[in-house]
Coordinates of C-alpha atoms in Angstrom, one line a residue:
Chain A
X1 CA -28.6 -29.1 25.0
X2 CA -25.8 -29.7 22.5
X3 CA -25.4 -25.3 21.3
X4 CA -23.8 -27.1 17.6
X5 CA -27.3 -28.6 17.1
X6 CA -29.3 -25.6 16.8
X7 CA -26.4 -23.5 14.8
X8 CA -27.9 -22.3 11.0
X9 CA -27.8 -24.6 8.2
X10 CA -26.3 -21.9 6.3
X11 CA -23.7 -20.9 8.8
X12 CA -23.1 -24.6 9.3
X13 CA -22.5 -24.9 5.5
X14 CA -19.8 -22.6 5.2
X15 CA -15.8 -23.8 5.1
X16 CA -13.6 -22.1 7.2
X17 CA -11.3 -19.8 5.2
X18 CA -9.0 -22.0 3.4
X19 CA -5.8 -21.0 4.5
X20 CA -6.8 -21.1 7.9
X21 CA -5.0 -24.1 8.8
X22 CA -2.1 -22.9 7.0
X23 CA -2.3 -19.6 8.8
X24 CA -2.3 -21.7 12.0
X25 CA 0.7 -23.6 11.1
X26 CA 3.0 -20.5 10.3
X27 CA 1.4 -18.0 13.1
X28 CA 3.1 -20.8 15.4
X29 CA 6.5 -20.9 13.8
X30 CA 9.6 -18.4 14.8
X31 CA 11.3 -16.4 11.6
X32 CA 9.3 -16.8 9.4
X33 CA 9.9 -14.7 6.7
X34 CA 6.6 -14.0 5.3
X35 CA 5.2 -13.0 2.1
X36 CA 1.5 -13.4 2.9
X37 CA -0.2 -9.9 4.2
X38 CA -3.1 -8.7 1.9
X39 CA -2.6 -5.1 3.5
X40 CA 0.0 -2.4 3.2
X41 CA 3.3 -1.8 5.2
X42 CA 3.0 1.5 5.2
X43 CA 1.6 3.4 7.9
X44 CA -2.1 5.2 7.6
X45 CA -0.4 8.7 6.6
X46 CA -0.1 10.7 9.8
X47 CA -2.0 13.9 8.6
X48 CA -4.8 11.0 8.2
X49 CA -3.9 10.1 12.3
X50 CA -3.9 13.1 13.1
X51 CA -7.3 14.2 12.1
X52 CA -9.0 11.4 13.8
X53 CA -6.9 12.5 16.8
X54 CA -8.2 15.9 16.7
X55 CA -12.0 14.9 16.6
X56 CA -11.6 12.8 19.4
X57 CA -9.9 15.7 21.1
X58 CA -13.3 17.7 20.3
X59 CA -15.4 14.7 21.7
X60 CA -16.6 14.1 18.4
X61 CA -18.0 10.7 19.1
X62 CA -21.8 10.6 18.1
X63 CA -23.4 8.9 15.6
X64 CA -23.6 10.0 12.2
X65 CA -25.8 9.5 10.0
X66 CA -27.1 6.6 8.9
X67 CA -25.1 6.8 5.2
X68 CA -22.1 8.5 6.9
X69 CA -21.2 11.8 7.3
X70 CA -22.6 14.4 5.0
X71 CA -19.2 16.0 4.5
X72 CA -17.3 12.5 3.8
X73 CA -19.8 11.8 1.2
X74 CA -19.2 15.0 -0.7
X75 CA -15.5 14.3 -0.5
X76 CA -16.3 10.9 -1.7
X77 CA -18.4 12.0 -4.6
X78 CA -15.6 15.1 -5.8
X79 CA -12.6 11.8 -5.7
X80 CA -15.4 10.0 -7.9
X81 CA -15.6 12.9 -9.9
X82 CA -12.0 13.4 -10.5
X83 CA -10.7 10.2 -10.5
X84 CA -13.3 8.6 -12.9
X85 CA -15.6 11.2 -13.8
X86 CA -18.4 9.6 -12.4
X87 CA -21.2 11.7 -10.7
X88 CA -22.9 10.5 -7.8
X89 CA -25.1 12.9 -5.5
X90 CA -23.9 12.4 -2.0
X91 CA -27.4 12.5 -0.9
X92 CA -28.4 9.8 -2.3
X93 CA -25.9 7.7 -4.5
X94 CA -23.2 7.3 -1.5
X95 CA -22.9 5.2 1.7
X96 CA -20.2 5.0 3.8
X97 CA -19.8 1.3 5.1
X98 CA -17.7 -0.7 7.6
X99 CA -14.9 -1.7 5.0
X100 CA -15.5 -2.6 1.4
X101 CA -16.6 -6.0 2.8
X102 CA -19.4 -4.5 4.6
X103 CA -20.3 -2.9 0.9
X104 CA -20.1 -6.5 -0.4
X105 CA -22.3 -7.6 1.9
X106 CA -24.9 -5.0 1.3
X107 CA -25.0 -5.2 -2.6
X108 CA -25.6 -9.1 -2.1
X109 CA -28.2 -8.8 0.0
X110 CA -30.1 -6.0 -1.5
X111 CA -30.0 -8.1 -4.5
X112 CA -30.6 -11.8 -3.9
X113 CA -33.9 -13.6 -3.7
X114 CA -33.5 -17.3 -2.7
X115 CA -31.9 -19.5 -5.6
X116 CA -30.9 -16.3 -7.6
X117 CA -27.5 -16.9 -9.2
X118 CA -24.4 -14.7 -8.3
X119 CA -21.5 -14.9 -10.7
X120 CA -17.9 -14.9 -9.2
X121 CA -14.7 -14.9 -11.5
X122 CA -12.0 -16.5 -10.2
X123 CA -9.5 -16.8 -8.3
X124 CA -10.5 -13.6 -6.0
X125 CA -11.4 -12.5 -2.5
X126 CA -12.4 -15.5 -0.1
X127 CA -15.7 -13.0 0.9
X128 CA -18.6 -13.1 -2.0
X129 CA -19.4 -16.5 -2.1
X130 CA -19.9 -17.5 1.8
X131 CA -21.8 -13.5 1.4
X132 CA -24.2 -14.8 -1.4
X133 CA -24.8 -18.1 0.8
X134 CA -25.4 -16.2 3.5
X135 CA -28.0 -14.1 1.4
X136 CA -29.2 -18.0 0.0
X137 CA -28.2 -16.8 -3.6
X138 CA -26.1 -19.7 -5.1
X139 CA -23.1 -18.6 -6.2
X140 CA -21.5 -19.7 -9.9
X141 CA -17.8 -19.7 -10.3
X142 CA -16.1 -18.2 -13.1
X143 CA -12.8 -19.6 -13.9
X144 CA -10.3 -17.1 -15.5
X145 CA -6.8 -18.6 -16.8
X146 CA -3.6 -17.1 -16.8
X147 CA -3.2 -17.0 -20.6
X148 CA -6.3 -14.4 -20.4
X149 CA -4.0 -12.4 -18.0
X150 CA -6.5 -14.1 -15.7
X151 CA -9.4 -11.3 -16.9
X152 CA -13.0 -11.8 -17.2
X153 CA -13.5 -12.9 -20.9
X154 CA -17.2 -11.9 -22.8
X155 CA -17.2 -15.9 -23.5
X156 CA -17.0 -17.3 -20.2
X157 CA -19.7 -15.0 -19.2
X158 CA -21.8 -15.0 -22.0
X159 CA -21.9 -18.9 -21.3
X160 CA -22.7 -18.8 -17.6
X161 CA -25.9 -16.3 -17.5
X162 CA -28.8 -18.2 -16.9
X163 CA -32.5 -16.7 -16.3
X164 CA -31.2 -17.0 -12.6
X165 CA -28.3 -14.5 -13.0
X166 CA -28.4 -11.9 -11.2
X167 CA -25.5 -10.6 -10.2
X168 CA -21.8 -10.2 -11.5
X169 CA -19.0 -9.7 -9.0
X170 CA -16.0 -8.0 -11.1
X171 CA -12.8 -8.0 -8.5
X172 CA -10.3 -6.2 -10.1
X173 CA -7.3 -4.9 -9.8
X174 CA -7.9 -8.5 -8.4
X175 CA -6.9 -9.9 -5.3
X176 CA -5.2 -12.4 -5.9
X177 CA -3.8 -12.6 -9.5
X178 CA -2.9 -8.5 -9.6
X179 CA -4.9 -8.8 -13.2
X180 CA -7.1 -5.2 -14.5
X181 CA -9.4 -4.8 -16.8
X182 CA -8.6 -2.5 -19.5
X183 CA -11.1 -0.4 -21.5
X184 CA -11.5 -2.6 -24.5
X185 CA -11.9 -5.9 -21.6
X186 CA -14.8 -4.0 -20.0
X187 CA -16.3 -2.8 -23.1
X188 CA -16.6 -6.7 -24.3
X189 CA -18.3 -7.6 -20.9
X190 CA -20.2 -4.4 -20.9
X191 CA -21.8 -5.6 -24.4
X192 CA -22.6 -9.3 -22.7
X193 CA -24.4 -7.7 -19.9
X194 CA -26.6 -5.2 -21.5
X195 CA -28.5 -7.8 -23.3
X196 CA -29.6 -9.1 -20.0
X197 CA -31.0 -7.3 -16.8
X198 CA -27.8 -8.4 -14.6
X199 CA -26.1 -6.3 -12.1
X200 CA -22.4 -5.6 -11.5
X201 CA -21.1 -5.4 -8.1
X202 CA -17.6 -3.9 -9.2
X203 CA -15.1 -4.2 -6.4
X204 CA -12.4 -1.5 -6.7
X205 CA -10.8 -1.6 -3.5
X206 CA -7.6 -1.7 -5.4
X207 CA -8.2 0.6 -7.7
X208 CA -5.6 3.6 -6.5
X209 CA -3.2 0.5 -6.7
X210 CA -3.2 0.4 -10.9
X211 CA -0.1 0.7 -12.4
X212 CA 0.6 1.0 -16.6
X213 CA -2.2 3.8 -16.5
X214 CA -5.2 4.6 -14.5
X215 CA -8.3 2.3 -12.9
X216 CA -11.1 2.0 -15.8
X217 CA -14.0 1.4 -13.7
X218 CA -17.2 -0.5 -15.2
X219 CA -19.5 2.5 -14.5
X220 CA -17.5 4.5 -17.1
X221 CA -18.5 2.2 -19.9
X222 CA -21.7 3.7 -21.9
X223 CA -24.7 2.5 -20.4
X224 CA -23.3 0.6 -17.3
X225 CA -23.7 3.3 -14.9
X226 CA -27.4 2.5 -14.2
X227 CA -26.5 -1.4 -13.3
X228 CA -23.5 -0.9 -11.7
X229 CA -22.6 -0.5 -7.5
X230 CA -19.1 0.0 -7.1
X231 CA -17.4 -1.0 -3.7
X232 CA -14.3 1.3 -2.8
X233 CA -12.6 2.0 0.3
X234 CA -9.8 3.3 2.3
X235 CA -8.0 0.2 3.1
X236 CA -5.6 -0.5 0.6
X237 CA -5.3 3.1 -1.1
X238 CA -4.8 5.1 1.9
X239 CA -3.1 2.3 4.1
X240 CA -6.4 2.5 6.6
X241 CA -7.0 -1.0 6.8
X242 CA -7.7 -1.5 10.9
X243 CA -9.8 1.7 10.5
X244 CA -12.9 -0.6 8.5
X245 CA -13.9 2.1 6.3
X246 CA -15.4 1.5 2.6
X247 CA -18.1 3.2 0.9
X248 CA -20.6 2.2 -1.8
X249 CA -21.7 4.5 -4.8
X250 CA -24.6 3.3 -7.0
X251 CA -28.3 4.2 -8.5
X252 CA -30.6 6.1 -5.7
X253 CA -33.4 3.0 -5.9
X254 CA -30.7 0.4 -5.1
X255 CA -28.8 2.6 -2.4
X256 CA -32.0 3.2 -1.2
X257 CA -32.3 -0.3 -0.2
X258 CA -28.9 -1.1 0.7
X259 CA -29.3 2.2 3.1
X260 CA -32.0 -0.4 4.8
X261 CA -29.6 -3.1 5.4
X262 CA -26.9 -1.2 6.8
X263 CA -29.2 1.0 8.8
X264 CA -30.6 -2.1 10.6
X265 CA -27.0 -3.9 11.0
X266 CA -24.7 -1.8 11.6
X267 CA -26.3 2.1 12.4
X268 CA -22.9 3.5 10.6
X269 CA -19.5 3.3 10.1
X270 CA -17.4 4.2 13.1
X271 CA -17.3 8.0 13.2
X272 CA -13.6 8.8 13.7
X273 CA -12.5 7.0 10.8
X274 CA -15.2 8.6 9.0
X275 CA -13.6 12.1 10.4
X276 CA -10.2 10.4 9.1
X277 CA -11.0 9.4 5.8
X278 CA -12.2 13.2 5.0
X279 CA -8.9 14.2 5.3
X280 CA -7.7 11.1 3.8
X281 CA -9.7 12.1 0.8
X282 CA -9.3 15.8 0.3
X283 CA -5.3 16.4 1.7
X284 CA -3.6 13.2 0.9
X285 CA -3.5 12.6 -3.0
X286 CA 0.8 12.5 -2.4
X287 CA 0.7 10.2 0.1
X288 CA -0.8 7.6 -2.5
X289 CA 0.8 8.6 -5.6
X290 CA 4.0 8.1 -3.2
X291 CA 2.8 4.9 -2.5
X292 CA 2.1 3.5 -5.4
X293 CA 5.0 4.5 -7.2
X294 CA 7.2 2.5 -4.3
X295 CA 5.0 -0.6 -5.0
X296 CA 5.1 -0.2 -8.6
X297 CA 9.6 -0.4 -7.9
X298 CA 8.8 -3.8 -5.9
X299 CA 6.4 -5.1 -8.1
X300 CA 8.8 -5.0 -10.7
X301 CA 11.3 -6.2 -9.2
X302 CA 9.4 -9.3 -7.7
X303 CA 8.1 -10.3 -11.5
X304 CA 11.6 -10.5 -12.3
X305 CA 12.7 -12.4 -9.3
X306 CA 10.2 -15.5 -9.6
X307 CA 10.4 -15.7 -13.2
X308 CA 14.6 -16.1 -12.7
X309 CA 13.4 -18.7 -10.6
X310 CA 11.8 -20.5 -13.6
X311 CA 8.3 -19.7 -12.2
X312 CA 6.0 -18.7 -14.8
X313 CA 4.7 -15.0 -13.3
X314 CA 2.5 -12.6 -15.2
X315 CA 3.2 -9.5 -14.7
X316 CA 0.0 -8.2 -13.0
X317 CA -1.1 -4.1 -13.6
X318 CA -2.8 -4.0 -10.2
X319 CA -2.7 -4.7 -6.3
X320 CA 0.1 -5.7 -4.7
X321 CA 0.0 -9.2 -5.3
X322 CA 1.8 -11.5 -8.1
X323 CA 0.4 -14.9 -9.1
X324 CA 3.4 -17.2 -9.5
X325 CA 2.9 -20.8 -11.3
X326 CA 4.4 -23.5 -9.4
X327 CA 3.3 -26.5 -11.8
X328 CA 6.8 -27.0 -12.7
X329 CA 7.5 -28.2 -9.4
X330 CA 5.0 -30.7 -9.4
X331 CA 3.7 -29.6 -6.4
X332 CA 0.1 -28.9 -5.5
X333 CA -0.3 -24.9 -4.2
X334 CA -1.0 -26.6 -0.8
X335 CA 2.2 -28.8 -0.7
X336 CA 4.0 -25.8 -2.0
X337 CA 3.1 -23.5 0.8
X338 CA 4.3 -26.2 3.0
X339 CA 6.9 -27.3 2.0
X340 CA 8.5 -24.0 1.6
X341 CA 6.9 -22.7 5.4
X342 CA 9.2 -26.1 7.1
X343 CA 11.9 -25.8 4.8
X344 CA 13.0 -22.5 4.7
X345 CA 10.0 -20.5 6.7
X346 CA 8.9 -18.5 4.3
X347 CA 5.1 -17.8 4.2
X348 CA 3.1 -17.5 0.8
X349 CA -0.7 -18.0 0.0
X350 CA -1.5 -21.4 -1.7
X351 CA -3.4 -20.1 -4.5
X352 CA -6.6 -22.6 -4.5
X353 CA -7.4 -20.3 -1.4
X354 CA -9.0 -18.2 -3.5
X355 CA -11.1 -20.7 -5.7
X356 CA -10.4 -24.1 -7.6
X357 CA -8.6 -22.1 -10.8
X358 CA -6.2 -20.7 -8.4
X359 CA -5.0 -24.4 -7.8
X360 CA -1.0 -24.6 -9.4
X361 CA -0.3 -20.7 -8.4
X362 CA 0.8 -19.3 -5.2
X363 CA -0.2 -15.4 -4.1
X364 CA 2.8 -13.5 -3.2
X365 CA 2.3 -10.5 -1.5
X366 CA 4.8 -7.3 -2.5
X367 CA 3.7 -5.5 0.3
X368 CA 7.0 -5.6 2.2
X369 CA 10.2 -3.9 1.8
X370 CA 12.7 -4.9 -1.0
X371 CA 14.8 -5.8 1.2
X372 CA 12.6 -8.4 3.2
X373 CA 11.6 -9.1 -0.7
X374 CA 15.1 -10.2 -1.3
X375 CA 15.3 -12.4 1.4
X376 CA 12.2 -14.3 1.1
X377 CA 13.6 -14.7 -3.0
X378 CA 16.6 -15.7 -2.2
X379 CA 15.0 -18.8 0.2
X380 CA 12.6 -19.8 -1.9
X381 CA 15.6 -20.1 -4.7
X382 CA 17.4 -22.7 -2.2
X383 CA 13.9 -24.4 -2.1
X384 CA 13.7 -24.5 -5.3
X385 CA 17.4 -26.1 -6.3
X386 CA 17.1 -28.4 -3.2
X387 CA 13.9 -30.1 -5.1
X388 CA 15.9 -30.6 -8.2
Chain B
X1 CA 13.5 14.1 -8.5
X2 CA 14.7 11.8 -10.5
X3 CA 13.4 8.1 -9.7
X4 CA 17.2 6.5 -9.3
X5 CA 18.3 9.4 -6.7
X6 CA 14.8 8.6 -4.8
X7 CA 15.9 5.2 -5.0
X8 CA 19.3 6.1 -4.2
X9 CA 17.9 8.6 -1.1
X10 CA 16.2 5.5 0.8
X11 CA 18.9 2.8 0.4
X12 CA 22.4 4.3 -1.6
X13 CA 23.5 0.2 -1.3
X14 CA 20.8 -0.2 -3.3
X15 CA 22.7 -2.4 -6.6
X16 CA 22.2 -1.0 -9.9
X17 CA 21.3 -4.7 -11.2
X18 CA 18.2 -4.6 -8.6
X19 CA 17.3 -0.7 -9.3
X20 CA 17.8 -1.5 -13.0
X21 CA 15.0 -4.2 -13.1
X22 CA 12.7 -2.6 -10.8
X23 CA 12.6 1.1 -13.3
X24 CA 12.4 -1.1 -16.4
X25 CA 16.2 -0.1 -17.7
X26 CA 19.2 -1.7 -18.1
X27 CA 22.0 -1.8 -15.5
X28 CA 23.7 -0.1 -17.9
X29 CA 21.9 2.8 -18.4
X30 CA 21.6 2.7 -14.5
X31 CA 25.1 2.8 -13.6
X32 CA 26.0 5.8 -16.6
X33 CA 23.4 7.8 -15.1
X34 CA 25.0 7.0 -11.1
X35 CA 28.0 7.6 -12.9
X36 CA 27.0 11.5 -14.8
X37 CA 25.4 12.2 -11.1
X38 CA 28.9 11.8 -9.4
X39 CA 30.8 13.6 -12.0
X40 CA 28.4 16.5 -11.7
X41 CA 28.6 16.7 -8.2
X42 CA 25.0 16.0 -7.8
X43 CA 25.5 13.1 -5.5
X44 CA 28.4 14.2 -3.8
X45 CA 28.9 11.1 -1.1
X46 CA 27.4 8.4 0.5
X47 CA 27.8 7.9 4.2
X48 CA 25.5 5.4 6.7
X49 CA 22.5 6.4 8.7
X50 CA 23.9 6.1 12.1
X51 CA 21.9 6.5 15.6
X52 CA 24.8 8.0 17.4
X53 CA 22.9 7.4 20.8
X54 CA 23.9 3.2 19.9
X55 CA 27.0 3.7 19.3
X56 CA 29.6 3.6 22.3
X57 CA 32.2 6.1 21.1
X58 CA 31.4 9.7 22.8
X59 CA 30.3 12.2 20.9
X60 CA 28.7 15.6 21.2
X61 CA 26.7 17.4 18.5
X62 CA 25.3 21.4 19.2
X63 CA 23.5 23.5 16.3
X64 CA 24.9 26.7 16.8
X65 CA 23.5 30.0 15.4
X66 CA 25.5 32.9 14.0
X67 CA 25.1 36.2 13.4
X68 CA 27.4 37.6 11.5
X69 CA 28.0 41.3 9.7
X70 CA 27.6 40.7 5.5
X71 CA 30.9 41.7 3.8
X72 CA 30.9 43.9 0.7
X73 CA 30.9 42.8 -1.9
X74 CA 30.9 39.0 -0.5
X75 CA 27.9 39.4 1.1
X76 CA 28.0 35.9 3.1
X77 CA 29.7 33.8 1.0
X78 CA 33.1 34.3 2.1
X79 CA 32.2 34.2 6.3
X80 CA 30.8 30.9 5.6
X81 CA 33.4 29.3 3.8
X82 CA 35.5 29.7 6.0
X83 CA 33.5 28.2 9.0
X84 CA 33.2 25.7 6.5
X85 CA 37.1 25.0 6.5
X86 CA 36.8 23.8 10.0
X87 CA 36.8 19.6 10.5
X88 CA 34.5 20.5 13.3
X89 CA 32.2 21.7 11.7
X90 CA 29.4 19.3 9.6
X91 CA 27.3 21.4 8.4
X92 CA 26.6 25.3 7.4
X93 CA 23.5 26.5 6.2
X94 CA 22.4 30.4 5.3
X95 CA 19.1 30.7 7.1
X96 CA 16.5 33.6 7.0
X97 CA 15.1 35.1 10.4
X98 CA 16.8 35.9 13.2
X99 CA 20.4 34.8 12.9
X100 CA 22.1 34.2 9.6
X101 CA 24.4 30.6 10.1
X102 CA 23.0 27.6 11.0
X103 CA 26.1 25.4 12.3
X104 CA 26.2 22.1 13.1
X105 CA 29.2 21.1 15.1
X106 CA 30.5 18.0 16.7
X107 CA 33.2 17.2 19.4
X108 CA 33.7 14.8 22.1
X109 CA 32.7 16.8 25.4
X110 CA 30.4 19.9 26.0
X111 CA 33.8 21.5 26.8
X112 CA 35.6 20.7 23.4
X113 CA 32.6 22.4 21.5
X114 CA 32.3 25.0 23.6
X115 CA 35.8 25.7 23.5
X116 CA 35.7 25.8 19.5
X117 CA 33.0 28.6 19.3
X118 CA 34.7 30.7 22.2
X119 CA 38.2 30.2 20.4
X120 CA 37.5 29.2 16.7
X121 CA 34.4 30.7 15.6
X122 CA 33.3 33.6 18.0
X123 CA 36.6 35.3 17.1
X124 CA 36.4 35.1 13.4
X125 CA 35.9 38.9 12.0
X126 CA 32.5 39.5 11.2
X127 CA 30.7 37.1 13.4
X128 CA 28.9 39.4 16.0
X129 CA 27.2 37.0 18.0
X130 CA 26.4 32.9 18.8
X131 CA 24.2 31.2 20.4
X132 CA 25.3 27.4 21.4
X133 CA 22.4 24.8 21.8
X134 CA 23.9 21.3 22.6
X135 CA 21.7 18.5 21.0
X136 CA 20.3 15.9 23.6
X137 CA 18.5 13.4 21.7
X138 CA 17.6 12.6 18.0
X139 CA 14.6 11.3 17.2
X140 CA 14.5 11.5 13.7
X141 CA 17.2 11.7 11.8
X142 CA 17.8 12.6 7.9
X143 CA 14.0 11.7 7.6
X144 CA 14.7 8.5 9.6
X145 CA 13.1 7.6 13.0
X146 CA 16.0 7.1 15.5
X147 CA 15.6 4.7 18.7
X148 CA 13.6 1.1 19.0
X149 CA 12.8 -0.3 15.7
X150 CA 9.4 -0.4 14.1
X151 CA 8.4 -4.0 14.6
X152 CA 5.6 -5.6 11.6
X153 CA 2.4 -5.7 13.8
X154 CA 0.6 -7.1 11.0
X155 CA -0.7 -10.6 10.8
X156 CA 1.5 -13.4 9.4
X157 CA -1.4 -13.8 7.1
X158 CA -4.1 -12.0 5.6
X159 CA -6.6 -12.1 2.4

């Protein structure tokens, strides 16, 4: 028996990650200076730690239940609350999932019949269109540009609904361009989507991480609410990303349904981080303003750095990623990201990674100190004047 | 606190040029307000953040606690400037609770600081009692953990 032959069409059908290869290359090679992590270099905040210590301690180690602890999803509705003064009734408009990605994968599925059309701005997260596959929804690319800021525009999505549509992933802050949508941006796409019965998966796993104001989410736009399921989480907010803790918040009759899913899967997100993430939520407001006010300094700093360098760079309002252009060197993203790993060992994301528009940008990850940021600037400045 | 002394308090080699860009001000502005700090006394130094336990020349530090009688009048004040006056000595704080000087004072055997609080500070008038407690091992130091580095344990990689 050959084991390939009986694998899933579906599963078959899906490319490996497309930095994969890359990522082998430079896992291989000694100082390399990289710029590459999608997660934060600071430590989860020790009072966080700490908690999760102490219910261990206590043997705290049961399930819980099925949409996560009752006391987590309180603490999750009152940051809702205060944070975006959205309401959701921890009884039944909250579930705590395995990461945001596990949240992803829960919307997707609860939604999708066979053939029904997902719509996916991009460049963003590698995850949603191998999910929708998955969930055999077919998923439609929307490309966003760097003159929009690389945003959603009303246009491009007013021209890609079909009858099929079902579903609109909005990623942002976005991973990988650092873009946000503003009020007035949602409002426009708002006004597209309540002339049709589509639903918004909004993916604000970034959305602590905002920096010229605060996160606008979707669900605060008149009327959205009811078709919206936000994904949120602890990974990039709280610095909790090996915990895999992300929670959904949405309409009872779709978290209903979603409950099913994750019931069946996965029983219930890991109960110490669940333990963790209370604390997280209730004591540790500091420890992200703190944060985020020490990425805001880098992220700065690294706009200015690449566009010395003569590469075109937005400044991005979100994450902690910026989206260089590297057309001016003639060089595709993959080439780039190459060239620059065997010639001076620095590590950054070739930007077609994260869909076909990202091709002729690079994602640089400010996640690092400034002075590893410094470094990795001043090397790819030699690359640069050694091309010329 | 201000954002350049935050700045300042994790790197003080930070360059004005790079704190300038990343708080959206010119290096001017930058510098004139390093500038109005030091002339106000507000930043009064910089030094580097040394793990003494890497460093080959020997040296002994001991946190020493002082009680001492309040003069009229002076109250404190004058006691403590003069253990102040003393090279010896790094640091002097006022402390509530039991005792009422926190000193921190460095030498380069057990016996030389030892010495300096049986000859130099036990005998100053007004001091009615110390209490020596030599310091073994720092672990974390001006908010900075001493010993092996932190190493990156995350992947080269990630999205």
């Amino acid at each position: 028996m050959n084991i390939e032959n009986l694998i899933s069409d579906r599963a078959a059908s899906l490319k490996p990650s497309g930095i994969r290869r890359f990522f082998d290359i430079a896992s291989e090679m000694d100082n390399v200076i990289s710029l590459g992590v999608g997660e934060p270099d600071f430590k989860t905040p020790y009072a966080v730690r700490r908690a999760a210590m102490d219910t261990l301690q206590r043997g705290k180690t049961a399930y819980s239940a099925n949409a996560g602890l009752m006391q987590l999803r309180k603490s999750i509705s009152a940051y809702m609350d205060r944070s975006f003064s959205l309401e959701y009734d921890p009884q039944s408009e909250v579930i705590v999932t395995v990461g945001g990605s596990e949240g992803i994968d829960l919307c997707v599925r609860a939604f999708i019949n066979p053939g029904d059309e997902v719509l996916i701005p991009e460049p963003s997260f590698v995850a949603y269109a191998p999910m929708v596959t998955l969930a055999c929804g077919v998923p439609v690319p929307l490309e966003t540009l760097a003159e929009d800021e690389f945003r959603l525009t009303p246009e491009r999505l007013e021209a890609a609904i079909t009858p099929k549509t079902k579903l609109l992933v909005l990623p942002y802050p976005n991973n990988p361009t650092g873009a946000v949508m503003r009020r007035e941006h949602l409002e426009a796409i708002a006004d597209v989507l309540k002339k049709h019965d589509i639903v918004v998966l909004s993916d604000e796993i970034y959305a602590e991480l905002t920096y010229n104001g605060r996160h606008i989410s979707i669900a605060e736009i008149d009327g959205m609410k009811e078709r919206t399921v936000i994904v949120n989480g602890f990974s990039k907010s709280f610095a909790m990303t090996g915990w895999r803790l992300g929670f959904l918040c949405g309409p009872a009759a779709a978290m209903r349904q979603m409950l099913k899913i994750h019931q069946y899967a996965l029983m219930c997100a890991p109960t110490t981080a669940q333990y963790a993430a209370i604390e997280a939520l209730d004591n540790c407001e500091e420890n992200i303003a703190q944060m985020r006010d020490e990425y805001n300094l880098r992220r700065r700093f690294i706009v200015d750095a690449f566009n010395r360098l003569g590469l075109d760079t937005f400044e991005p309002e979100g994450a902690f990623y910026v989206f260089p252009c590297i057309k001016s060197t003639g060089l595709s993203s993959e080439e780039f990201c190459e060239q620059l790993l065997y010639s001076k060992r620095v590590a950054v994301v070739p930007g077609n990674a994260f869909g076909q528009s990202g091709e002729g940008f690079v994602r640089v990850s400010y996640s690092y100190s400034v002075n590893h940021l410094t470094e990795a600037v001043r090397r790819i400045g030699e690359f640069l004047a050694e091309r010329k | 606190m201000d954002q350049i002394l935050q700045i300042l308090n994790g790197n003080a080699r930070m360059d004005t040029e790079k704190m300038a860009v990343m708080l959206g001000i010119s290096a001017e502005e930058v510098q004139a307000k390093i500038d109005a700090y030091e002339k106000e006394g507000v930043i009064r130094g910089y030094k580097p953040l040394l793990d003494y336990d890497k460093i080959d020349t020997q040296l002994v530090e001991a946190i020493i606690e002082v009680r001492v009688s309040p003069q009229r009048d002076f109250g404190f004040e004058e006691i403590a400037r003069t253990i102040s006056e003393y090279n010896e000595v790094s640091s002097v704080y006022l402390m509530s609770g039991g005792y009422d000087l926190h000193i921190r004072v460095v030498g380069k055997t057990f016996k030389e600081v030892a010495l300096f609080v049986a000859q130099r500070l036990a005998v100053l008038d007004g001091v009615l009692s110390t209490a020596t407690h030599f310091v073994l091992s720092r672990y974390k130091d001006w908010g900075v953990i001493m010993g092996e580095q932190g190493i990156d344990e995350r992947r080269i990689i990630s999205i």
